[in-house]
């Protein structure tokens, strides 16, 4: 049985999710988490994971998510415990941990939680192993933010980008060890809104790892990779110049391209439901009429992220709600990235 050790100080990492404008889709090398292409994302603010780690009195690790506990004795091959071992061996640290994690958004609603989940897990573990919350201390022990981003990426690719706030680029490079993850602009450069429209809360997800592999079977994948640099250039230009129309056009085609690859891959995978499809048609009509100034992007699921200027967020949300009564809406925006606190409450943005 897992016994928590309340005498140990808890180290809490709060890490945001991110929404990809240029999608990480396909892996060249699964072991090293080497992506097929560069990706660009915006770090969010409201959708986040809060994870607390404390040194354990047991000789195994435990992990509790939304009240359900698993431990490394019974589940040693679980990706969470494999990640803990990776963190400890990379940093040359030892000691078992009890970890408790919670998402700010309903976990059943189909919003990818692995980005916020694995970045929060990495940070909370590092803080508990080093018994400190400061970025400077982490770096002095050899765990720079850059190193922690790459560690998080090994847990789940998109989690590497959640280690930074604002707008973040993950470049693939020419070999697995030449990958980079870095901030392009801070959150203050351009405060955009992400109106998340949850159309199918209970939709069953096909793990993205399966879909990453299936992408190589699509004949559309080669042409996609050939056009990636051009898309990255246009997206960066749009963010730099705060050109919401250019950004909107590019993110919408990018998402549809990714889903076309899913649907034509081997095996064929369809994340978009009939409702997603009807919503997209409706969005285009409303936009043409001038009733909505927002553009869609869609991750590996049926739900839609509407990206728009902050001043249009409320109106967009209300217009969606009036027309899509069953949809659940989460208002999010550009965020500053992860931070760490202790149970004593001393907080610091890393
Ligand atoms: C559609 O990061 O979930 O959200 O590395 O296998 O854990 P793994 O994949 P994951 O893939 C994310 C795919 C995406 C696009 C993106 O975030 O770039």
CSV table of C-alpha atoms and ligand atoms in Angstrom, one decimal:
chain,number,residue,atom,x,y,z
A,1,UNK,CA,0.0,0.0,0.0
A,2,UNK,CA,1.2,3.5,-0.8
A,3,UNK,CA,1.9,5.7,2.3
A,4,UNK,CA,2.3,9.4,1.7
A,5,UNK,CA,5.0,11.1,3.7
A,6,UNK,CA,3.4,14.3,4.9
A,7,UNK,CA,6.5,15.3,6.9
A,8,UNK,CA,8.3,15.8,3.6
A,9,UNK,CA,8.0,19.2,1.9
A,10,UNK,CA,6.0,19.1,-1.3
A,11,UNK,CA,7.3,20.8,-4.5
A,12,UNK,CA,4.5,21.9,-6.8
A,13,UNK,CA,5.0,22.6,-10.5
A,14,UNK,CA,2.2,24.4,-12.4
A,15,UNK,CA,2.7,23.9,-16.1
A,16,UNK,CA,0.6,25.1,-18.9
A,17,UNK,CA,-0.6,23.3,-22.0
A,18,UNK,CA,0.2,24.7,-25.4
A,19,UNK,CA,-1.6,24.9,-28.8
A,20,UNK,CA,0.5,24.1,-31.9
A,21,UNK,CA,0.2,26.5,-34.8
A,22,UNK,CA,2.7,24.4,-36.8
A,23,UNK,CA,2.0,20.8,-35.8
A,24,UNK,CA,4.6,18.3,-34.6
A,25,UNK,CA,3.3,15.4,-36.7
A,26,UNK,CA,5.4,12.2,-37.3
A,27,UNK,CA,8.6,11.0,-35.7
A,28,UNK,CA,11.8,10.2,-37.5
A,29,UNK,CA,13.1,8.4,-34.5
A,30,UNK,CA,10.8,7.2,-31.7
A,31,UNK,CA,13.4,6.4,-29.1
A,32,UNK,CA,15.0,9.8,-29.3
A,33,UNK,CA,11.7,11.6,-29.9
A,34,UNK,CA,13.1,13.2,-33.0
A,35,UNK,CA,10.2,14.8,-34.9
A,36,UNK,CA,9.6,14.7,-38.6
A,37,UNK,CA,9.4,18.5,-38.8
A,38,UNK,CA,9.8,21.8,-36.9
A,39,UNK,CA,6.8,22.9,-34.8
A,40,UNK,CA,5.6,26.3,-33.4
A,41,UNK,CA,3.2,26.7,-30.5
A,42,UNK,CA,1.6,29.3,-28.2
A,43,UNK,CA,1.8,28.5,-24.5
A,44,UNK,CA,-1.6,28.7,-22.8
A,45,UNK,CA,-2.5,30.1,-19.5
A,46,UNK,CA,-5.8,28.6,-18.1
A,47,UNK,CA,-5.3,25.0,-19.2
A,48,UNK,CA,-2.6,23.7,-17.0
A,49,UNK,CA,-1.5,20.8,-14.8
A,50,UNK,CA,-0.5,21.1,-11.2
A,51,UNK,CA,1.8,18.4,-9.9
A,52,UNK,CA,3.2,18.0,-6.4
A,53,UNK,CA,6.2,15.7,-5.7
A,54,UNK,CA,7.6,14.8,-2.3
A,55,UNK,CA,10.3,12.4,-1.3
A,56,UNK,CA,8.8,9.1,-0.4
A,57,UNK,CA,9.1,6.9,2.6
A,58,UNK,CA,8.6,3.8,0.3
A,59,UNK,CA,11.1,2.1,-2.0
A,60,UNK,CA,8.8,2.7,-5.0
A,61,UNK,CA,7.2,5.7,-6.7
A,62,UNK,CA,3.5,6.5,-6.6
A,63,UNK,CA,1.5,8.7,-8.9
A,64,UNK,CA,-2.0,10.0,-8.3
A,65,UNK,CA,-4.0,11.7,-11.1
A,66,UNK,CA,-7.4,13.1,-10.3
A,67,UNK,CA,-7.6,10.8,-7.2
A,68,UNK,CA,-6.5,7.5,-8.9
A,69,UNK,CA,-3.2,6.2,-7.6
A,70,UNK,CA,-0.8,3.8,-9.4
A,71,UNK,CA,2.7,2.8,-8.1
A,72,UNK,CA,5.9,1.6,-9.7
A,73,UNK,CA,5.8,-1.8,-8.1
A,74,UNK,CA,2.6,-2.8,-9.9
A,75,UNK,CA,3.1,-0.6,-13.0
A,76,UNK,CA,6.9,-0.4,-13.6
A,77,UNK,CA,6.6,0.0,-17.4
A,78,UNK,CA,4.0,2.8,-17.2
A,79,UNK,CA,5.2,5.9,-19.1
A,80,UNK,CA,5.1,8.0,-15.9
A,81,UNK,CA,7.5,5.7,-14.1
A,82,UNK,CA,9.7,5.3,-17.1
A,83,UNK,CA,9.9,9.1,-17.2
A,84,UNK,CA,10.8,9.3,-13.5
A,85,UNK,CA,13.6,6.9,-14.1
A,86,UNK,CA,14.8,8.9,-17.0
A,87,UNK,CA,14.8,12.2,-15.0
A,88,UNK,CA,16.7,10.5,-12.1
A,89,UNK,CA,19.3,8.9,-14.4
A,90,UNK,CA,19.8,12.0,-16.6
A,91,UNK,CA,20.4,14.1,-13.5
A,92,UNK,CA,22.3,11.4,-11.6
A,93,UNK,CA,19.9,11.6,-8.7
A,94,UNK,CA,18.2,9.0,-6.6
A,95,UNK,CA,15.2,8.7,-4.2
A,96,UNK,CA,11.6,7.6,-4.6
A,97,UNK,CA,8.8,10.1,-5.0
A,98,UNK,CA,5.1,10.4,-4.2
A,99,UNK,CA,3.4,12.5,-6.9
A,100,UNK,CA,0.0,14.0,-7.0
A,101,UNK,CA,-1.3,15.6,-10.2
A,102,UNK,CA,-4.4,17.5,-11.3
A,103,UNK,CA,-5.5,19.1,-14.6
A,104,UNK,CA,-7.3,22.5,-14.5
A,105,UNK,CA,-9.5,21.3,-17.4
A,106,UNK,CA,-11.8,18.2,-17.4
A,107,UNK,CA,-9.5,15.3,-18.4
A,108,UNK,CA,-12.3,13.6,-20.2
A,109,UNK,CA,-12.8,16.5,-22.6
A,110,UNK,CA,-10.3,15.5,-25.1
A,111,UNK,CA,-7.8,18.4,-24.7
A,112,UNK,CA,-4.3,17.0,-25.0
A,113,UNK,CA,-3.0,17.0,-21.4
A,114,UNK,CA,0.4,15.3,-22.1
A,115,UNK,CA,2.1,18.6,-22.8
A,116,UNK,CA,1.2,20.2,-19.5
A,117,UNK,CA,1.4,16.8,-17.8
A,118,UNK,CA,4.9,15.9,-18.7
A,119,UNK,CA,6.4,19.4,-18.2
A,120,UNK,CA,4.8,19.6,-14.8
A,121,UNK,CA,5.9,16.1,-13.9
A,122,UNK,CA,9.5,16.9,-14.9
A,123,UNK,CA,9.7,20.1,-13.0
A,124,UNK,CA,8.0,18.8,-9.8
A,125,UNK,CA,10.4,15.8,-9.7
A,126,UNK,CA,13.5,17.9,-10.3
A,127,UNK,CA,12.4,20.3,-7.6
A,128,UNK,CA,11.7,17.5,-5.1
A,129,UNK,CA,15.0,15.7,-5.9
A,130,UNK,CA,17.0,18.9,-5.6
A,131,UNK,CA,14.8,20.3,-2.7
A,132,UNK,CA,14.7,23.7,-4.3
A,133,UNK,CA,12.4,25.8,-6.5
A,134,UNK,CA,14.7,28.3,-8.1
A,135,UNK,CA,15.7,28.3,-11.7
A,136,UNK,CA,19.2,29.4,-10.7
A,137,UNK,CA,19.6,26.4,-8.4
A,138,UNK,CA,18.4,24.0,-11.1
A,139,UNK,CA,21.0,25.4,-13.5
A,140,UNK,CA,23.8,25.3,-11.0
A,141,UNK,CA,23.0,21.5,-10.6
A,142,UNK,CA,23.2,21.1,-14.4
A,143,UNK,CA,19.5,21.2,-15.0
A,144,UNK,CA,19.1,24.2,-17.2
A,145,UNK,CA,15.6,25.1,-18.6
A,146,UNK,CA,16.9,23.9,-22.0
A,147,UNK,CA,17.9,20.5,-20.5
A,148,UNK,CA,14.5,20.2,-18.7
A,149,UNK,CA,12.6,21.0,-22.0
A,150,UNK,CA,14.5,18.2,-23.7
A,151,UNK,CA,13.8,15.9,-20.8
A,152,UNK,CA,10.1,16.7,-20.9
A,153,UNK,CA,10.1,16.1,-24.7
A,154,UNK,CA,11.3,12.6,-24.1
A,155,UNK,CA,8.1,12.0,-22.0
A,156,UNK,CA,5.9,13.6,-24.6
A,157,UNK,CA,7.1,15.6,-27.6
A,158,UNK,CA,4.8,18.6,-27.2
A,159,UNK,CA,5.7,18.9,-23.5
A,160,UNK,CA,9.1,20.3,-24.4
A,161,UNK,CA,7.5,23.4,-25.7
A,162,UNK,CA,5.5,23.9,-22.5
A,163,UNK,CA,8.7,24.6,-20.6
A,164,UNK,CA,8.6,28.2,-22.1
A,165,UNK,CA,6.0,30.9,-22.1
A,166,UNK,CA,4.8,32.9,-25.1
A,167,UNK,CA,5.6,31.6,-28.6
A,168,UNK,CA,7.9,28.6,-28.8
A,169,UNK,CA,9.7,26.8,-31.6
A,170,UNK,CA,11.0,23.2,-31.6
A,171,UNK,CA,13.4,22.6,-34.4
A,172,UNK,CA,14.2,19.1,-35.6
A,173,UNK,CA,17.7,19.7,-36.8
A,174,UNK,CA,19.7,17.3,-38.9
A,175,UNK,CA,20.1,14.6,-36.2
A,176,UNK,CA,18.3,13.8,-32.9
A,177,UNK,CA,21.0,15.5,-30.9
A,178,UNK,CA,20.7,18.7,-32.9
A,179,UNK,CA,17.1,19.4,-31.9
A,180,UNK,CA,16.4,22.8,-30.2
A,181,UNK,CA,13.5,24.1,-28.2
A,182,UNK,CA,13.4,27.9,-27.7
A,183,UNK,CA,11.2,30.8,-27.1
A,184,UNK,CA,10.6,33.0,-30.1
A,185,UNK,CA,8.6,35.8,-28.4
A,186,UNK,CA,7.4,36.2,-24.8
A,187,UNK,CA,3.7,36.3,-23.9
A,188,UNK,CA,3.8,40.1,-23.7
A,189,UNK,CA,4.7,40.4,-27.4
A,190,UNK,CA,1.2,39.5,-28.5
A,191,UNK,CA,-1.6,38.5,-26.1
A,192,UNK,CA,-3.9,36.3,-28.2
A,193,UNK,CA,-7.0,34.4,-27.2
A,194,UNK,CA,-7.7,30.7,-27.6
A,195,UNK,CA,-11.4,30.0,-27.3
A,196,UNK,CA,-11.5,26.3,-26.9
A,197,UNK,CA,-14.7,24.7,-28.1
A,198,UNK,CA,-15.3,21.2,-26.7
A,199,UNK,CA,-17.7,19.6,-29.0
A,200,UNK,CA,-17.3,16.0,-28.0
A,201,UNK,CA,-16.4,15.7,-24.3
A,202,UNK,CA,-16.4,11.9,-24.1
A,203,UNK,CA,-14.7,11.2,-27.5
A,204,UNK,CA,-12.3,8.3,-27.3
A,205,UNK,CA,-8.8,9.3,-28.2
A,206,UNK,CA,-6.5,7.3,-30.4
A,207,UNK,CA,-3.1,7.8,-28.8
A,208,UNK,CA,-1.1,10.3,-30.8
A,209,UNK,CA,1.9,7.9,-30.8
A,210,UNK,CA,-0.1,5.6,-33.1
A,211,UNK,CA,-1.1,8.5,-35.3
A,212,UNK,CA,2.5,9.8,-35.5
A,213,UNK,CA,3.5,6.4,-36.9
A,214,UNK,CA,0.6,6.2,-39.3
A,215,UNK,CA,1.5,9.6,-40.9
A,216,UNK,CA,4.4,8.0,-42.9
A,217,UNK,CA,1.9,5.9,-44.8
A,218,UNK,CA,0.2,8.9,-46.3
A,219,UNK,CA,1.2,10.0,-49.8
A,220,UNK,CA,0.4,13.6,-48.6
A,221,UNK,CA,3.2,13.4,-46.0
A,222,UNK,CA,6.1,14.0,-48.4
A,223,UNK,CA,4.6,17.2,-49.9
A,224,UNK,CA,3.7,18.4,-46.4
A,225,UNK,CA,7.3,18.0,-45.2
A,226,UNK,CA,8.5,19.8,-48.4
A,227,UNK,CA,6.3,22.8,-47.6
A,228,UNK,CA,7.0,23.0,-43.8
A,229,UNK,CA,9.8,25.7,-44.0
A,230,UNK,CA,7.5,28.0,-46.0
A,231,UNK,CA,4.7,27.5,-43.5
A,232,UNK,CA,7.1,28.1,-40.6
A,233,UNK,CA,8.3,31.3,-42.2
A,234,UNK,CA,4.8,32.6,-42.8
A,235,UNK,CA,3.7,31.8,-39.2
A,236,UNK,CA,6.7,33.5,-37.7
A,237,UNK,CA,6.1,36.6,-39.9
A,238,UNK,CA,2.4,36.6,-38.8
A,239,UNK,CA,3.4,36.5,-35.1
A,240,UNK,CA,6.2,39.0,-35.5
A,241,UNK,CA,3.9,41.5,-37.3
A,242,UNK,CA,0.8,40.6,-35.2
A,243,UNK,CA,-1.0,39.8,-38.4
A,244,UNK,CA,-4.0,37.8,-37.2
A,245,UNK,CA,-5.5,37.2,-40.6
A,246,UNK,CA,-2.3,35.7,-42.0
A,247,UNK,CA,-1.9,33.7,-38.7
A,248,UNK,CA,-5.5,32.5,-39.0
A,249,UNK,CA,-5.2,31.4,-42.6
A,250,UNK,CA,-2.0,29.5,-42.0
A,251,UNK,CA,-3.1,27.7,-38.7
A,252,UNK,CA,-6.4,26.7,-40.3
A,253,UNK,CA,-4.7,25.1,-43.4
A,254,UNK,CA,-2.1,23.6,-41.2
A,255,UNK,CA,-4.6,21.8,-39.0
A,256,UNK,CA,-6.6,20.6,-42.0
A,257,UNK,CA,-3.4,19.4,-43.6
A,258,UNK,CA,-2.5,17.4,-40.5
A,259,UNK,CA,-6.0,15.8,-40.4
A,260,UNK,CA,-5.8,15.0,-44.1
A,261,UNK,CA,-2.6,13.1,-43.4
A,262,UNK,CA,-4.4,11.3,-40.5
A,263,UNK,CA,-7.2,10.3,-42.8
A,264,UNK,CA,-5.0,9.1,-45.6
A,265,UNK,CA,-2.3,7.4,-43.4
A,266,UNK,CA,-1.7,3.7,-42.7
A,267,UNK,CA,-3.8,2.9,-40.8
A,268,UNK,CA,-6.3,5.7,-41.6
A,269,UNK,CA,-7.3,7.6,-38.5
A,270,UNK,CA,-10.2,10.0,-38.3
A,271,UNK,CA,-10.2,12.4,-35.4
A,272,UNK,CA,-12.6,14.9,-36.9
A,273,UNK,CA,-16.3,14.0,-36.3
A,274,UNK,CA,-19.3,15.1,-38.3
A,275,UNK,CA,-19.8,17.8,-35.6
A,276,UNK,CA,-16.3,19.1,-36.1
A,277,UNK,CA,-16.8,19.2,-39.8
A,278,UNK,CA,-20.2,21.1,-39.5
A,279,UNK,CA,-18.6,23.5,-37.1
A,280,UNK,CA,-15.8,24.3,-39.6
A,281,UNK,CA,-18.3,25.0,-42.3
A,282,UNK,CA,-20.3,27.2,-40.0
A,283,UNK,CA,-17.2,29.1,-38.9
A,284,UNK,CA,-16.3,29.9,-42.5
A,285,UNK,CA,-19.8,31.2,-43.2
A,286,UNK,CA,-19.8,33.3,-40.1
A,287,UNK,CA,-16.4,34.7,-40.9
A,288,UNK,CA,-17.3,35.6,-44.5
A,289,UNK,CA,-20.3,37.4,-43.0
A,290,UNK,CA,-18.1,39.3,-40.6
A,291,UNK,CA,-19.8,37.8,-37.6
A,292,UNK,CA,-16.7,36.1,-36.3
A,293,UNK,CA,-13.1,37.0,-36.5
A,294,UNK,CA,-11.4,33.8,-35.3
A,295,UNK,CA,-9.6,30.9,-37.0
A,296,UNK,CA,-9.6,27.2,-36.1
A,297,UNK,CA,-6.9,24.8,-35.2
A,298,UNK,CA,-7.4,21.2,-34.2
A,299,UNK,CA,-5.1,18.8,-32.4
A,300,UNK,CA,-5.4,15.0,-32.3
A,301,UNK,CA,-9.1,15.0,-31.3
A,302,UNK,CA,-12.5,16.4,-32.4
A,303,UNK,CA,-12.4,19.6,-30.5
A,304,UNK,CA,-11.6,23.1,-31.9
A,305,UNK,CA,-9.3,25.9,-30.7
A,306,UNK,CA,-10.5,29.3,-32.1
A,307,UNK,CA,-7.6,31.7,-32.1
A,308,UNK,CA,-8.5,35.4,-32.2
A,309,UNK,CA,-7.5,38.8,-30.9
A,310,UNK,CA,-8.1,39.2,-27.2
A,311,UNK,CA,-10.7,41.8,-27.7
A,312,UNK,CA,-12.7,39.4,-29.8
A,313,UNK,CA,-12.6,36.5,-27.4
A,314,UNK,CA,-15.8,37.2,-25.4
A,315,UNK,CA,-17.9,37.9,-28.5
A,316,UNK,CA,-16.5,34.8,-30.2
A,317,UNK,CA,-17.4,32.7,-27.2
A,318,UNK,CA,-20.9,34.1,-27.0
A,319,UNK,CA,-21.6,33.6,-30.7
A,320,UNK,CA,-20.4,30.0,-30.5
A,321,UNK,CA,-22.5,29.3,-27.4
A,322,UNK,CA,-25.6,30.8,-29.0
A,323,UNK,CA,-25.3,28.5,-32.0
A,324,UNK,CA,-23.7,25.4,-30.5
A,325,UNK,CA,-25.7,24.9,-27.3
A,326,UNK,CA,-24.0,21.6,-26.3
A,327,UNK,CA,-20.5,22.9,-26.7
A,328,UNK,CA,-18.4,23.5,-23.6
A,329,UNK,CA,-16.2,26.6,-23.9
A,330,UNK,CA,-12.9,27.3,-22.2
A,331,UNK,CA,-11.5,30.8,-22.5
A,332,UNK,CA,-7.7,30.7,-22.7
A,333,UNK,CA,-4.9,33.0,-23.8
A,334,UNK,CA,-1.1,33.4,-24.2
A,335,UNK,CA,0.6,32.5,-21.0
A,336,UNK,CA,4.0,33.0,-19.3
A,337,UNK,CA,5.1,29.4,-18.9
A,338,UNK,CA,5.6,27.1,-15.9
A,339,UNK,CA,6.4,28.0,-12.2
A,340,UNK,CA,7.2,26.2,-9.0
A,341,UNK,CA,6.1,26.6,-5.5
A,342,UNK,CA,6.6,24.6,-2.3
A,343,UNK,CA,3.9,23.6,0.2
A,344,UNK,CA,5.1,26.6,2.2
A,345,UNK,CA,4.0,28.7,-0.7
A,346,UNK,CA,7.2,30.4,-1.9
A,347,UNK,CA,6.6,30.9,-5.6
A,348,UNK,CA,8.9,31.6,-8.4
A,349,UNK,CA,8.4,31.7,-12.2
A,350,UNK,CA,11.0,29.6,-13.9
B,1,LIG,C1,-1.4,17.2,-32.6
B,1,LIG,O1,3.2,15.3,-28.0
B,1,LIG,O2,1.1,14.0,-27.8
B,1,LIG,O3,-0.8,18.0,-30.5
B,1,LIG,O4,5.4,12.7,-28.4
B,1,LIG,O5,3.9,10.8,-28.9
B,1,LIG,O6,3.6,12.1,-26.8
B,1,LIG,P1,4.0,12.1,-28.2
B,1,LIG,O7,3.0,13.1,-29.0
B,1,LIG,P2,2.3,14.4,-28.6
B,1,LIG,O8,1.8,14.9,-30.0
B,1,LIG,C2,1.2,16.1,-30.2
B,1,LIG,C3,0.6,16.3,-31.5
B,1,LIG,C4,-0.2,17.5,-31.7
B,1,LIG,C5,0.6,18.6,-32.4
B,1,LIG,C6,1.5,19.4,-31.5
B,1,LIG,O9,1.3,19.6,-30.3
B,1,LIG,O10,2.5,19.9,-32.1
